[in-house]
CSV table of C-alpha atoms in Angstrom, one decimal:
chain,number,residue,atom,x,y,z
A,1,MET,CA,109.9,-36.0,53.9
A,2,LEU,CA,112.2,-37.2,56.5
A,3,PHE,CA,111.4,-40.5,57.8
A,4,ARG,CA,111.8,-40.8,61.4
A,5,SER,CA,111.7,-43.9,63.9
A,6,PRO,CA,108.6,-44.6,65.6
A,7,SER,CA,110.2,-42.7,68.7
A,8,GLY,CA,109.7,-39.4,66.3
A,9,LEU,CA,113.5,-38.8,67.1
A,10,CYS,CA,116.2,-37.9,64.8
A,11,MET,CA,119.8,-37.2,65.4
A,12,ARG,CA,122.5,-35.5,64.1
A,13,GLU,CA,126.1,-36.0,65.4
A,14,TYR,CA,128.7,-33.1,65.5
A,15,PHE,CA,132.7,-33.5,65.6
A,16,ALA,CA,131.7,-37.1,65.1
A,17,GLY,CA,134.9,-38.7,64.6
A,18,HIS,CA,134.4,-42.0,63.1
A,19,GLY,CA,130.8,-41.8,63.7
A,20,VAL,CA,130.3,-43.9,66.2
A,21,ILE,CA,127.6,-42.6,68.3
A,22,THR,CA,125.5,-42.6,65.0
A,23,GLU,CA,126.6,-46.0,63.9
A,24,GLY,CA,124.9,-47.3,67.6
A,25,TRP,CA,121.9,-45.1,67.4
A,26,LEU,CA,121.3,-46.4,64.1
A,27,ARG,CA,121.6,-50.0,65.5
A,28,SER,CA,119.3,-49.3,68.0
A,29,GLY,CA,116.9,-48.7,65.6
A,30,GLY,CA,117.0,-44.7,65.8
A,31,THR,CA,116.6,-42.1,62.9
A,32,ALA,CA,119.9,-40.0,62.1
A,33,LEU,CA,121.3,-37.9,59.8
A,34,GLU,CA,124.7,-38.1,58.0
A,35,PRO,CA,127.5,-37.4,61.1
A,36,VAL,CA,129.5,-34.2,60.9
A,37,GLU,CA,133.4,-34.7,61.0
A,38,PHE,CA,135.9,-32.2,59.1
A,39,TYR,CA,138.1,-35.3,58.2
A,40,THR,CA,137.3,-38.7,56.5
A,41,ASP,CA,140.3,-40.2,58.8
A,42,PRO,CA,140.3,-38.3,61.7
A,43,HIS,CA,142.5,-40.0,63.6
A,44,ARG,CA,145.6,-39.4,60.6
A,45,ARG,CA,144.0,-35.6,60.2
A,46,GLN,CA,143.5,-36.7,56.4
A,47,GLY,CA,140.5,-36.2,53.7
A,48,PRO,CA,139.4,-32.8,54.7
A,49,ARG,CA,135.7,-32.3,54.1
A,50,PRO,CA,135.3,-28.2,53.4
A,51,GLU,CA,131.2,-29.2,53.5
A,52,HIS,CA,131.9,-30.2,57.3
A,53,ASP,CA,134.1,-27.4,58.2
A,54,LEU,CA,132.3,-26.0,61.5
A,55,SER,CA,134.7,-23.4,61.9
A,56,GLN,CA,133.4,-21.8,58.6
A,57,PRO,CA,130.5,-19.5,59.1
A,58,HIS,CA,128.4,-20.5,55.8
A,59,VAL,CA,129.0,-23.9,57.1
A,60,GLN,CA,127.6,-23.5,60.3
A,61,ALA,CA,124.9,-21.1,59.1
A,62,LYS,CA,123.6,-24.5,57.1
A,63,TYR,CA,123.0,-26.5,60.5
A,64,PHE,CA,121.8,-23.6,62.5
A,65,GLN,CA,118.8,-24.0,59.5
A,66,GLU,CA,118.8,-27.3,60.0
A,67,VAL,CA,118.1,-26.9,63.8
A,68,GLU,CA,115.5,-24.2,63.4
A,69,ALA,CA,113.7,-26.2,60.6
A,70,ASP,CA,113.1,-29.1,63.2
A,71,ASP,CA,114.9,-31.7,60.9
A,72,THR,CA,116.7,-33.1,64.0
A,73,ASN,CA,115.8,-33.2,67.4
A,74,VAL,CA,118.8,-34.9,68.9
A,75,GLU,CA,122.1,-33.3,68.5
A,76,TRP,CA,124.9,-34.7,70.0
A,77,LEU,CA,128.0,-32.4,70.3
A,78,ALA,CA,131.5,-33.0,71.2
A,79,CYS,CA,133.7,-30.5,70.2
A,80,PRO,CA,137.1,-30.9,70.2
A,81,CYS,CA,138.8,-30.3,73.6
A,82,THR,CA,142.6,-30.3,73.1
A,83,THR,CA,142.9,-26.5,73.4
A,84,PHE,CA,141.1,-26.6,77.0
A,85,CYS,CA,143.3,-29.5,77.9
A,86,ASP,CA,145.4,-29.8,81.3
A,87,TRP,CA,148.3,-30.4,78.9
A,88,ASN,CA,148.2,-26.7,78.0
A,89,LEU,CA,149.7,-25.7,81.4
A,90,GLN,CA,152.8,-27.2,79.8
A,91,ASN,CA,152.0,-26.3,76.3
A,92,ASN,CA,152.0,-22.8,76.5
A,93,GLY,CA,148.1,-22.3,76.5
A,94,THR,CA,147.0,-18.9,77.5
A,95,ARG,CA,143.5,-19.6,79.2
A,96,THR,CA,143.2,-18.6,82.7
A,97,PHE,CA,140.1,-18.8,85.0
A,98,GLN,CA,139.7,-15.4,85.0
A,99,ASN,CA,140.0,-15.1,81.4
A,100,PRO,CA,138.9,-18.6,79.9
A,101,MET,CA,139.2,-17.4,76.4
A,102,GLY,CA,142.8,-16.7,76.7
A,103,ALA,CA,144.9,-14.3,74.8
A,104,PRO,CA,144.4,-17.0,71.8
A,105,ASN,CA,146.8,-18.2,69.5
A,106,GLU,CA,145.8,-19.6,66.3
A,107,LYS,CA,144.7,-23.4,68.1
A,108,GLU,CA,143.4,-21.4,70.8
A,109,ASP,CA,141.5,-19.3,68.5
A,110,MET,CA,140.1,-22.5,66.9
A,111,GLY,CA,139.4,-24.2,70.0
A,112,ASN,CA,137.1,-21.0,71.0
A,113,LYS,CA,135.2,-21.0,67.7
A,114,LEU,CA,134.3,-24.2,67.6
A,115,ALA,CA,132.9,-24.2,71.2
A,116,ILE,CA,131.3,-20.9,70.5
A,117,PHE,CA,129.4,-22.6,67.2
A,118,GLU,CA,128.6,-25.5,69.5
A,119,ALA,CA,127.1,-23.6,72.3
A,120,GLN,CA,124.9,-21.2,70.0
A,121,LEU,CA,123.8,-24.7,68.4
A,122,PHE,CA,123.3,-26.2,71.7
A,123,GLU,CA,120.9,-23.0,72.6
A,124,LYS,CA,118.9,-22.9,69.3
A,125,ALA,CA,118.5,-26.5,69.9
A,126,LEU,CA,117.0,-26.3,73.6
A,127,ASP,CA,114.9,-23.2,72.1
A,128,ARG,CA,113.4,-25.2,69.9
A,129,GLY,CA,112.7,-28.1,72.2
A,130,HIS,CA,115.0,-30.6,70.9
A,131,PHE,CA,117.4,-32.8,72.8
A,132,PRO,CA,121.1,-31.7,72.7
A,133,ILE,CA,124.1,-33.3,74.2
A,134,ALA,CA,127.1,-32.0,75.0
A,135,GLU,CA,130.2,-33.7,75.5
A,136,SER,CA,133.4,-32.0,76.6
A,137,SER,CA,136.5,-32.8,79.0
A,138,GLY,CA,135.2,-32.4,82.7
A,139,ARG,CA,136.6,-29.8,85.2
A,140,SER,CA,139.6,-30.1,86.9
A,141,GLY,CA,140.5,-27.2,88.6
A,142,ARG,CA,143.4,-27.3,86.8
A,143,TYR,CA,143.0,-25.3,83.9
A,144,PRO,CA,139.8,-23.8,82.2
A,145,LYS,CA,137.2,-25.8,80.2
A,146,MET,CA,134.8,-25.3,77.5
A,147,TRP,CA,132.1,-24.8,80.4
A,148,HIS,CA,134.0,-21.9,81.5
A,149,LEU,CA,133.5,-20.0,78.3
A,150,PRO,CA,130.7,-16.9,78.8
A,151,CYS,CA,128.4,-18.7,76.1
A,152,TRP,CA,128.5,-22.0,78.1
A,153,GLN,CA,127.9,-20.1,81.3
A,154,LYS,CA,125.2,-18.4,80.2
A,155,ILE,CA,123.6,-22.3,79.2
A,156,LEU,CA,124.5,-23.6,82.3
A,157,GLN,CA,122.5,-21.3,84.0
A,158,ARG,CA,119.2,-22.2,82.2
A,159,SER,CA,116.7,-23.9,84.2
A,160,ASP,CA,115.7,-26.5,80.8
């Protein structure tokens, strides 16, 4: 059985980078599971860990099961936002406000996969009564963001 802090909360950080959210959570006396980050050195994009590759369906399934089993009840999700960045106006981005999924190139296709996974995990967590937190770039009005995808629009319309 997992030991939980007196608050009863247990957090897992996804797309964690260097895991600073998890470190702060633990310093504050919270309980957390290992942060999920594909690279051991994310800034240099070195040290890939296939067991953390959230673009892979079998890896996604593992974390969906964890949420459904209530192994965690706080999910911090910080999906990479580069393919939704305003710089894509100059970098051959294909997203439009009418078609936020774009006509994806390889990079945008990966951005879509990860944003959809994040939305699915977020929704599962809400349905289980958890406290999911999603972090991504804010709307600018210049280029579509993750929040414009149909899966996120559905979540944003929920009353909870």
